[in-house]
PDB file of C-alpha atoms in Angstrom:
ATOM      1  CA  UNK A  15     -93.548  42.564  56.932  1.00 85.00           C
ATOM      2  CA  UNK A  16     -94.037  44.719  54.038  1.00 94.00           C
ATOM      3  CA  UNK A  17     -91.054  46.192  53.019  1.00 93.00           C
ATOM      4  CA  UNK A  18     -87.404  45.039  52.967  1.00 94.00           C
ATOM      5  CA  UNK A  19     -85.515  43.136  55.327  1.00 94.00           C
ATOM      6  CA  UNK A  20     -82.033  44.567  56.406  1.00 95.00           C
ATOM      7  CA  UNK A  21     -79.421  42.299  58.131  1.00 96.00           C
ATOM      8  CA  UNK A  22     -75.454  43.117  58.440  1.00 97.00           C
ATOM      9  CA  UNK A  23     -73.119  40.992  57.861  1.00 97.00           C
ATOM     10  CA  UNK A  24     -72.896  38.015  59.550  1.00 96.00           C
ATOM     11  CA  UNK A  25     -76.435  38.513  60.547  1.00 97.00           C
ATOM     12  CA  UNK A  26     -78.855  35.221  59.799  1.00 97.00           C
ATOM     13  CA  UNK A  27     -82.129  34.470  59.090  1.00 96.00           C
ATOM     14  CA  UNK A  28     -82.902  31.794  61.585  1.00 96.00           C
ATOM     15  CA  UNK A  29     -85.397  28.492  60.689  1.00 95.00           C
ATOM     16  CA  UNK A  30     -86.606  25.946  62.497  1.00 94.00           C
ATOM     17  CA  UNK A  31     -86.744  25.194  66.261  1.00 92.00           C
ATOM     18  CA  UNK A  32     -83.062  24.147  66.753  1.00 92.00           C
ATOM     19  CA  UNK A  33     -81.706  26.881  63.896  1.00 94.00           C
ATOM     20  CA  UNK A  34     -81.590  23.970  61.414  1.00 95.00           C
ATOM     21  CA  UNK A  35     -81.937  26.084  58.293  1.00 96.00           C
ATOM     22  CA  UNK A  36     -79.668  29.549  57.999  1.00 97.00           C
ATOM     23  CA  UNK A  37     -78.948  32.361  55.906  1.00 97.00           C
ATOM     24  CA  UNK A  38     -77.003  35.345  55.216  1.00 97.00           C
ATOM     25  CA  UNK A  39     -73.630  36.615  54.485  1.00 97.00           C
ATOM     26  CA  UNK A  40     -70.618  37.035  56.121  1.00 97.00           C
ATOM     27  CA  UNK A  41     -68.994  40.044  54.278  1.00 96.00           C
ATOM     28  CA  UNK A  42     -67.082  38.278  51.998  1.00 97.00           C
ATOM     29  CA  UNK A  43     -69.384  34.993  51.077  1.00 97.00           C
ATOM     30  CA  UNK A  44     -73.176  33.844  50.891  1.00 96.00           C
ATOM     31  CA  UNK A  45     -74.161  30.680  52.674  1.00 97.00           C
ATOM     32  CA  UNK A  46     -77.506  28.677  52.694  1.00 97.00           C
ATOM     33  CA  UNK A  47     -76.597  26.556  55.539  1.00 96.00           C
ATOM     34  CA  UNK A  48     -79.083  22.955  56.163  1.00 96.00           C
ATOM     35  CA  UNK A  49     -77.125  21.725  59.342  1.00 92.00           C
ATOM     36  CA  UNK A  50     -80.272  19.559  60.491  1.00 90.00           C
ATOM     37  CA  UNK A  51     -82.051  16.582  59.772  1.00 89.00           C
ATOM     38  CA  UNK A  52     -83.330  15.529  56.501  1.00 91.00           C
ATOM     39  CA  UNK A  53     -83.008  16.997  53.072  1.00 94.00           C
ATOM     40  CA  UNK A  54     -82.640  20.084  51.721  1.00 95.00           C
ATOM     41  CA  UNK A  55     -85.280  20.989  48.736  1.00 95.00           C
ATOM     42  CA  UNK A  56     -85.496  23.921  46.019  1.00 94.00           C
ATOM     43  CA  UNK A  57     -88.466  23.355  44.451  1.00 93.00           C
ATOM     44  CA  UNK A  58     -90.642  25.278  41.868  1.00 92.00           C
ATOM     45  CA  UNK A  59     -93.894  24.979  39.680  1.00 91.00           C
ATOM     46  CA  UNK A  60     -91.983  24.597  36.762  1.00 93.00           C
ATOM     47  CA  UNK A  61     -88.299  25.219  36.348  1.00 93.00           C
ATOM     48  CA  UNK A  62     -85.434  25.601  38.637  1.00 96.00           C
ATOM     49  CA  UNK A  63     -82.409  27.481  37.650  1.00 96.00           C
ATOM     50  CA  UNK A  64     -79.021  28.356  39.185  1.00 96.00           C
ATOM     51  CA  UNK A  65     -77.038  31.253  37.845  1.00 96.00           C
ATOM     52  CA  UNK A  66     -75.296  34.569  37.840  1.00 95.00           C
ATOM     53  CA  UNK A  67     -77.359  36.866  39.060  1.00 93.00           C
ATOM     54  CA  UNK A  68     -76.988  38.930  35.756  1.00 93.00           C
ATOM     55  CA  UNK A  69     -78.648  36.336  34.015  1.00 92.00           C
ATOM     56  CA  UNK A  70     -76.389  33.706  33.092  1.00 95.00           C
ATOM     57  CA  UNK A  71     -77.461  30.149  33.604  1.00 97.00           C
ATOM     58  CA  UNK A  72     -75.324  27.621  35.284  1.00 97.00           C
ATOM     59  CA  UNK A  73     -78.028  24.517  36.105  1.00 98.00           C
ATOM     60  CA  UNK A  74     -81.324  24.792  34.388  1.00 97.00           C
ATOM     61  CA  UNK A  75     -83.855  22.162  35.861  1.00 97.00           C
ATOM     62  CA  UNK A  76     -87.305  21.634  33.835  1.00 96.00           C
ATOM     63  CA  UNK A  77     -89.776  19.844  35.304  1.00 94.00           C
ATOM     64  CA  UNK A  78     -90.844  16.435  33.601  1.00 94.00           C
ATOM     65  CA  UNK A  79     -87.617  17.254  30.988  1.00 96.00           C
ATOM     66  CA  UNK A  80     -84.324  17.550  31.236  1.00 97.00           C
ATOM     67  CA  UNK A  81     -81.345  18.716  33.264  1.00 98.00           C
ATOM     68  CA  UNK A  82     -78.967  20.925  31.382  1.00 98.00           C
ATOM     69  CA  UNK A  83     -75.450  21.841  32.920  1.00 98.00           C
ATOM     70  CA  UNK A  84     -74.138  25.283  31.047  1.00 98.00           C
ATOM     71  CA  UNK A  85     -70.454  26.771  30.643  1.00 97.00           C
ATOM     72  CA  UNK A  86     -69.863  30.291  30.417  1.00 96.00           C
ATOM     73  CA  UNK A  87     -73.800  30.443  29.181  1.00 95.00           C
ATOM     74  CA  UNK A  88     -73.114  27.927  26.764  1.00 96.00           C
ATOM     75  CA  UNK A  89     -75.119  24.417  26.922  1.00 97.00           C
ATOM     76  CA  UNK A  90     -73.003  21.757  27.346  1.00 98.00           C
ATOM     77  CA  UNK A  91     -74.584  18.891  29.224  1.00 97.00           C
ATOM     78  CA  UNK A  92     -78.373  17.806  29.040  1.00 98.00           C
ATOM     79  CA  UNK A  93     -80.620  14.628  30.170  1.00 98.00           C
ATOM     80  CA  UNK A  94     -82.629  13.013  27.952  1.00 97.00           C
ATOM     81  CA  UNK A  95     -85.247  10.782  28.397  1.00 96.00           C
ATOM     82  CA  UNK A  96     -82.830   7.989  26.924  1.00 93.00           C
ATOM     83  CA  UNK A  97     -79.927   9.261  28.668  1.00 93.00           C
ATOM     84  CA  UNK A  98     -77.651  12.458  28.047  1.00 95.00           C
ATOM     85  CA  UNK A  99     -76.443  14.872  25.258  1.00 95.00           C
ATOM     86  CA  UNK A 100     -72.980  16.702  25.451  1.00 95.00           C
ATOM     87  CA  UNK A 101     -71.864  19.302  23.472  1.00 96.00           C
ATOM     88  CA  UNK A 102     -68.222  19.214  22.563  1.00 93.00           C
ATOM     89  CA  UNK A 103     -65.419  17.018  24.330  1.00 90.00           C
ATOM     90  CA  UNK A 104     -65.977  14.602  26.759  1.00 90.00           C
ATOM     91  CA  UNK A 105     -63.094  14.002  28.898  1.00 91.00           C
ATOM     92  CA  UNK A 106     -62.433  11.162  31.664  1.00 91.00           C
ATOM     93  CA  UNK A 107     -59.743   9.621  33.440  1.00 92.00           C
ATOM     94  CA  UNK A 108     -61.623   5.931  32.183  1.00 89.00           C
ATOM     95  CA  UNK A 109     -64.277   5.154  30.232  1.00 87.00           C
ATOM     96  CA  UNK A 110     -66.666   1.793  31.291  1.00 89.00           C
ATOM     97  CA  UNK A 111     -68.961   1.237  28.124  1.00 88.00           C
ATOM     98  CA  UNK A 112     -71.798  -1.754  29.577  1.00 88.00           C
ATOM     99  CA  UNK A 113     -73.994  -1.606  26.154  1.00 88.00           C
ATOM    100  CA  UNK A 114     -72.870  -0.679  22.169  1.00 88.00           C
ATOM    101  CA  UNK A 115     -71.440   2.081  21.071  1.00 86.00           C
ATOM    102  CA  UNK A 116     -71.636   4.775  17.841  1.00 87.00           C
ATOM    103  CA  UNK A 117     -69.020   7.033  17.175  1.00 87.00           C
ATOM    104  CA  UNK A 118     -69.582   9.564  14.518  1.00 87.00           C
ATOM    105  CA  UNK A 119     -66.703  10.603  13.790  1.00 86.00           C
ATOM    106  CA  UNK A 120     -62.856   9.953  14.091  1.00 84.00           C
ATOM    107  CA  UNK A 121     -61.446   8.115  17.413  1.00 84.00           C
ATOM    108  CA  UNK A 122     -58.081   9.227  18.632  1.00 85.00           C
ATOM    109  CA  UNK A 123     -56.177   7.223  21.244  1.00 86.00           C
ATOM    110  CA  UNK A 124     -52.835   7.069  22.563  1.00 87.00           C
ATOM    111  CA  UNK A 125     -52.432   3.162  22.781  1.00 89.00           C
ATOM    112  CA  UNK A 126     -55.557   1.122  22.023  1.00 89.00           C
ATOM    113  CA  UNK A 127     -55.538  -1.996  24.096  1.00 89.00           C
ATOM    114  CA  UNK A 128     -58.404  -4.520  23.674  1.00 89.00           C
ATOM    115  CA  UNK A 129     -58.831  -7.181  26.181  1.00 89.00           C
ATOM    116  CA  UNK A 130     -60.535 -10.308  25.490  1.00 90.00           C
ATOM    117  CA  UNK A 131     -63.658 -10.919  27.914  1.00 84.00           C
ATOM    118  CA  UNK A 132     -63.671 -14.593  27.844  1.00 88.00           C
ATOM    119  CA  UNK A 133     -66.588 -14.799  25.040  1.00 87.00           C
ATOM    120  CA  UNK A 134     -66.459 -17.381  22.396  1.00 90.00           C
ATOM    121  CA  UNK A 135     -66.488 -14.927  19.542  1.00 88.00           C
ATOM    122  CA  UNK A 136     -63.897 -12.702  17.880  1.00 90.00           C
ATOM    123  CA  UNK A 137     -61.875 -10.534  20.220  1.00 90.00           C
ATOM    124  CA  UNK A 138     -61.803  -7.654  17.115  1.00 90.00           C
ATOM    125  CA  UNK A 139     -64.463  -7.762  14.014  1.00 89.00           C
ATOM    126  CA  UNK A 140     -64.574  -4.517  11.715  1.00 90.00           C
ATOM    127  CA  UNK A 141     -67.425  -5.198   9.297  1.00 88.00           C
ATOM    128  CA  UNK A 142     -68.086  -3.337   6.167  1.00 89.00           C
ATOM    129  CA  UNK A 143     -71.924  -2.851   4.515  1.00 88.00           C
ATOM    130  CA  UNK A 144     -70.046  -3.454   1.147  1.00 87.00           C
ATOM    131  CA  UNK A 145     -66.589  -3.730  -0.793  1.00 83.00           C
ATOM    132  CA  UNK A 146     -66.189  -0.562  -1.523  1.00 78.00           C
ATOM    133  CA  UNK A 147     -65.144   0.975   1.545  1.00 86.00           C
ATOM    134  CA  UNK A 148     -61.647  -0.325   2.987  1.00 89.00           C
ATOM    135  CA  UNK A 149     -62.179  -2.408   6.497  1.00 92.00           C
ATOM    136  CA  UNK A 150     -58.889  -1.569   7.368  1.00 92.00           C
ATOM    137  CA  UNK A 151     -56.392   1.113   7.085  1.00 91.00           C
ATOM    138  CA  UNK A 152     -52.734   1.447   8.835  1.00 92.00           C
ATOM    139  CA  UNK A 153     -51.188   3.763   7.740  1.00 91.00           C
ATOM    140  CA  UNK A 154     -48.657   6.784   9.237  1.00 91.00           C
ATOM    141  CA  UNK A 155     -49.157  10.463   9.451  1.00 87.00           C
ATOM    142  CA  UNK A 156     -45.884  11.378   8.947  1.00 88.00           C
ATOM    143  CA  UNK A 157     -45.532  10.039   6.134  1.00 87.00           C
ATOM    144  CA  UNK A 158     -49.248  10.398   4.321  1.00 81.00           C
ATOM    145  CA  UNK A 159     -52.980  10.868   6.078  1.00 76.00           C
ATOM    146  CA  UNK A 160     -54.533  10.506   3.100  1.00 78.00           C
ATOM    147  CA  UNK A 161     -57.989   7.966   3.414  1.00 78.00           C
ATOM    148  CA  UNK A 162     -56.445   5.532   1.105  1.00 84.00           C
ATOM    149  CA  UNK A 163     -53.083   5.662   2.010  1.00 90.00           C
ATOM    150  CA  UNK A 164     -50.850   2.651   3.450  1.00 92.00           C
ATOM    151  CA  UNK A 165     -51.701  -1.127   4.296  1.00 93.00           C
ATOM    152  CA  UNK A 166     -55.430  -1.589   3.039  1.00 93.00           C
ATOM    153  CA  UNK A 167     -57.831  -4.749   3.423  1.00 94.00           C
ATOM    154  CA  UNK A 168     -61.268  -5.451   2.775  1.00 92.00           C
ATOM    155  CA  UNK A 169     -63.527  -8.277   1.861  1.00 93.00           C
ATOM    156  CA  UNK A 170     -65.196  -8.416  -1.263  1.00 92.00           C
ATOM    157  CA  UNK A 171     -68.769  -9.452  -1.707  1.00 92.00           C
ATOM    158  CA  UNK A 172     -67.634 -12.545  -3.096  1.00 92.00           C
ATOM    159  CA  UNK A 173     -66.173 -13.587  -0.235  1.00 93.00           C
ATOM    160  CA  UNK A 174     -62.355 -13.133  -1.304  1.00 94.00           C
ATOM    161  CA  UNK A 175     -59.943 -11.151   0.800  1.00 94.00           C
ATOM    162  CA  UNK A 176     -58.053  -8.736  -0.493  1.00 93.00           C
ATOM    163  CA  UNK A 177     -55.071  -6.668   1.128  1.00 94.00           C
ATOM    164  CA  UNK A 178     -52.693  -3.648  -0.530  1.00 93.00           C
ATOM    165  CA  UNK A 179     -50.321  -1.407   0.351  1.00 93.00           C
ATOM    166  CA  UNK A 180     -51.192   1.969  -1.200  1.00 92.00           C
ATOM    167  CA  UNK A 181     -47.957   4.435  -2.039  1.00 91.00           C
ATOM    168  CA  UNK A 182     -48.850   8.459  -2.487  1.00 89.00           C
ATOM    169  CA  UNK A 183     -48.395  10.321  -6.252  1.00 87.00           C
ATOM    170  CA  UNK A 184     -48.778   7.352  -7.335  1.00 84.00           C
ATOM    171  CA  UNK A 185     -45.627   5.522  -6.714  1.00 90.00           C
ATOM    172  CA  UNK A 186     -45.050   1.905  -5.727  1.00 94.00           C
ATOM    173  CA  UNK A 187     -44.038   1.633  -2.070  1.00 94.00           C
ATOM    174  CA  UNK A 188     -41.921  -2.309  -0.705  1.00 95.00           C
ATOM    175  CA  UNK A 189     -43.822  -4.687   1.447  1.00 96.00           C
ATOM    176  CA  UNK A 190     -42.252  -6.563   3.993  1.00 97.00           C
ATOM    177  CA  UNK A 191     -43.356  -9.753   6.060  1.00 97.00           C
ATOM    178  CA  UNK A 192     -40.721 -10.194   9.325  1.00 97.00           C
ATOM    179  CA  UNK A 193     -40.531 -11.938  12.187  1.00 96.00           C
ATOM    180  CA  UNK A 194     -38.677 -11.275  15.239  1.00 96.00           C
ATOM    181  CA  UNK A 195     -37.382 -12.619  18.203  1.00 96.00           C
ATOM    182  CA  UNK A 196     -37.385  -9.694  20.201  1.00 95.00           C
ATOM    183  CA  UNK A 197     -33.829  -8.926  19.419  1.00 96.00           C
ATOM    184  CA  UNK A 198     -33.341  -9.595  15.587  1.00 95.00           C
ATOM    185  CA  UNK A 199     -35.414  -9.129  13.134  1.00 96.00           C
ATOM    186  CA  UNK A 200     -35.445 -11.222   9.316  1.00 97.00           C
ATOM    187  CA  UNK A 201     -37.605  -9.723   6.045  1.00 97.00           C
ATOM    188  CA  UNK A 202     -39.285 -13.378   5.318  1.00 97.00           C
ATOM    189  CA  UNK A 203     -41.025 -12.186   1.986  1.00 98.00           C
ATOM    190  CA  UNK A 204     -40.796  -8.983  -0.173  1.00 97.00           C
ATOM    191  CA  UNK A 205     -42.832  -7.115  -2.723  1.00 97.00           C
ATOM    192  CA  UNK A 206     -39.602  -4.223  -4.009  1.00 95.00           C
ATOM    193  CA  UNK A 207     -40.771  -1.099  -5.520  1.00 94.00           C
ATOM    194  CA  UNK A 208     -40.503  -2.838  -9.200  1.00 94.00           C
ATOM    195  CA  UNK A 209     -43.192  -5.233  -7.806  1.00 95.00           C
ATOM    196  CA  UNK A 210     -41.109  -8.806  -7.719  1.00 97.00           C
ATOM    197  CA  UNK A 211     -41.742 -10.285  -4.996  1.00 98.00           C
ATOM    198  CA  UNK A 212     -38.684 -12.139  -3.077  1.00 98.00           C
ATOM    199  CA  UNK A 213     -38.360 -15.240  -0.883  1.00 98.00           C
ATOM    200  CA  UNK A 214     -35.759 -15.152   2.093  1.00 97.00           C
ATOM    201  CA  UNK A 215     -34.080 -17.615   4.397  1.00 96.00           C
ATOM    202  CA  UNK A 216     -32.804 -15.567   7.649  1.00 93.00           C
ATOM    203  CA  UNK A 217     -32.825 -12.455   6.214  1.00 93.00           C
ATOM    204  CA  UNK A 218     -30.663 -14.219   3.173  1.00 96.00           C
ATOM    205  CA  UNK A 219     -32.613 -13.792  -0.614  1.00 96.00           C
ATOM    206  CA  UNK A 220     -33.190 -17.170  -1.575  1.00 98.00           C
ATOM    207  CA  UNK A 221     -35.394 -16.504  -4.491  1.00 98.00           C
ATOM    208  CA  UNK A 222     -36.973 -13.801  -6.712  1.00 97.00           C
ATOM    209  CA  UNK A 223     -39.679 -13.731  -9.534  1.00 98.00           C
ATOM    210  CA  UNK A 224     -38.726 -11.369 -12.619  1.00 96.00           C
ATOM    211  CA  UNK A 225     -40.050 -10.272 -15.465  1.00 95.00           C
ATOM    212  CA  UNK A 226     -39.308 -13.480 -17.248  1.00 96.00           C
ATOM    213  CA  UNK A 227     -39.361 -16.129 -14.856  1.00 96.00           C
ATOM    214  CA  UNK A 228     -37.537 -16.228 -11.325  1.00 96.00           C
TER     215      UNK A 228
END
């Protein structure tokens, strides 16, 4: 055969004894059909590659490399001979992490549960390489996102904790300690915006330190 060859649609190219292996087009789709037994292989000397046939690359498969998964002929997804790179957001219905992980850059979650797995250590630990950056920050967008905004704590490198709540412009801003049962809630001790700090008994001031004494 030394030319082109010509089928209408619907017509198929035929392989194998019992028609195992088919193709051709129907008028409205393409279909490589494998109804037999077995496998089905694409296979080349170096590369394999799926795509538009304009050009644009949908699967890209190198041989002794890596597998890379494009989207509208962007990269996206790629193996790597210690496991895979993505390119912009990864997004699951749940994630199972077996091994460590590093993340870059900022986390955001909706709720952030964290179960204990029945180890003797620390359910939580957030260690720092020094004192100067801040362990812990809670703080509220709404009110300030600012990096050293809200509740603060850190341990210094001589071994003493320290914890403070961080106001913006530079004002003052009250600390509370509460408890609750669920239904009612009492301030137990208070730091006020002039900085005295107050003892309650069920919600009742009981005592407060002042300038010159308490």
């Amino acid at each position: 055969l030394h030319g082109n060859l010509d089928l209408q649609d619907s017509d198929k190219i035929l392989l194998g004894s019992g028609d195992d292996l088919q193709i051709y087009h129907n008028g409205s789709h393409s279909y490589i059909d494998d109804s037999g037994t077995g496998n089905l292989y694409i296979r080349g000397s170096s590369s394999v590659e799926l795509g538009k046939y304009t050009g644009e690359t949908f699967i890209k498969c190198t041989a002794d490399s890596d597998v890379k998964l494009y989207h509208n002929n962007g990269q996206k997804f790629a193996t790597k001979s210690d496991g895979i790179d993505v390119t912009g957001e990864v997004q699951c219905d749940s994630l199972d992490v077996d091994g460590n992980g590093d993340v870059a850059g900022q986390l955001t979650v909706n709720r952030l549960v964290v179960d204990d797995d029945g180890s003797s250590g620390p359910t939580v630990q957030i260690r720092t390489d020094d004192q100067s950056p801040w362990a812990v920050q809670i703080s509220n967008d709404s009110w300030s996102s600012g990096s050293n905004r809200g509740l603060l704590a850190y341990q210094a490198n001589d071994g003493n904790f320290y914890t403070r709540l961080q106001g913006v412009s530079n004002n003052w801003e009250a600390f509370y300690l509460q408890q609750s049962n669920g239904s009612t809630t009492n301030t137990a001790i208070e730091i006020t915006l002039n900085r005295e700090v107050a003892l309650r008994y069920q919600n009742s001031q009981k005592l407060i330190t002042k300038s010159d004494g308490v």
